[in-house]
Coordinates of C-alpha atoms in Angstrom, one line a residue:
M1 CA 60.5 52.6 56.0
Q2 CA 63.5 53.5 53.8
L3 CA 63.9 57.0 52.4
D4 CA 63.3 55.8 48.8
E5 CA 60.2 53.8 49.8
L6 CA 56.7 55.2 49.4
E7 CA 54.4 55.0 52.3
L8 CA 51.7 53.8 50.0
D9 CA 53.8 50.7 49.1
L10 CA 53.0 49.5 52.7
P11 CA 49.6 48.9 54.3
P12 CA 48.1 51.7 56.4
C13 CA 49.4 52.0 59.9
F14 CA 45.8 52.4 61.3
E15 CA 42.4 50.9 60.5
I16 CA 39.0 52.5 60.2
G17 CA 37.4 52.5 63.6
E18 CA 40.7 52.4 65.4
K19 CA 41.1 54.5 68.6
V20 CA 44.1 56.8 68.3
Q21 CA 45.6 59.7 70.1
T22 CA 47.7 62.6 68.8
R23 CA 51.5 62.6 69.5
K24 CA 51.7 66.3 69.1
L25 CA 49.7 69.5 68.9
I26 CA 47.9 69.8 65.6
R27 CA 47.2 73.3 64.2
N28 CA 45.3 74.4 61.1
D29 CA 47.6 74.7 58.2
G30 CA 44.9 76.4 56.1
T31 CA 43.1 73.2 55.0
F32 CA 40.5 73.2 57.9
P33 CA 37.6 75.4 56.9
G34 CA 36.0 77.8 59.5
Q35 CA 39.1 78.1 61.6
E36 CA 42.0 80.6 61.5
I37 CA 45.4 79.4 60.2
G38 CA 47.4 78.3 63.2
A39 CA 44.3 77.6 65.3
T40 CA 44.6 74.5 67.5
L41 CA 42.6 71.6 66.1
A42 CA 43.8 68.8 68.4
K43 CA 46.0 69.0 71.5
K44 CA 48.7 66.5 72.3
G45 CA 47.2 63.3 73.7
E46 CA 43.7 64.0 72.4
I47 CA 41.7 60.9 71.6
G48 CA 39.7 60.2 68.4
Y49 CA 38.7 57.5 66.0
V50 CA 39.9 56.9 62.4
I51 CA 36.8 57.3 60.2
S52 CA 38.5 57.1 56.8
I53 CA 41.8 56.7 55.1
G54 CA 42.9 58.7 52.0
T55 CA 46.1 59.6 50.3
F56 CA 48.2 62.8 49.9
L57 CA 50.4 63.5 46.8
Q58 CA 50.3 59.8 45.9
N59 CA 53.0 59.0 48.5
S60 CA 51.4 59.0 52.0
Y61 CA 48.3 58.1 53.8
I62 CA 46.1 60.7 55.5
Y63 CA 43.8 59.5 58.3
A64 CA 40.6 61.4 58.9
V65 CA 40.3 61.3 62.7
H66 CA 37.1 62.3 64.5
F67 CA 38.0 63.9 67.8
M68 CA 35.1 63.3 70.1
G69 CA 35.9 66.2 72.5
T70 CA 35.7 68.9 69.8
G71 CA 33.7 67.1 67.2
Y72 CA 36.4 68.0 64.6
V73 CA 37.4 65.7 61.8
V74 CA 41.0 66.3 61.1
G75 CA 43.3 64.9 58.5
C76 CA 46.5 63.5 60.2
R77 CA 49.7 61.8 59.0
A78 CA 50.7 58.5 60.6
K79 CA 53.6 60.2 62.4
E80 CA 51.2 62.5 64.2
L81 CA 49.2 59.6 65.7
E82 CA 49.6 56.5 67.9
T83 CA 47.3 53.7 68.8
V84 CA 45.4 53.8 72.1
E85 CA 45.6 50.5 73.9
T86 CA 42.1 49.4 74.7
G87 CA 43.0 47.0 77.5
I88 CA 40.6 44.3 76.3

């Protein structure tokens, strides 16, 4: 993607139902209710499933990921996620 390209000009990187894992530690930036700012929401390598796809500021996708281990549903950017190979 070029610097002047909007992410929304391209199709989403992940699909609903896709198994993904985090590429880095994800902390609460203040948008996750019931948890302190800075609290860990998902550790690096934690596995979850994309349950919905939304947008942020009309220029990027936000993927709602349900992390099975914690039960949290966390909004993630594409750069924070990667596909988990299913081996099928």
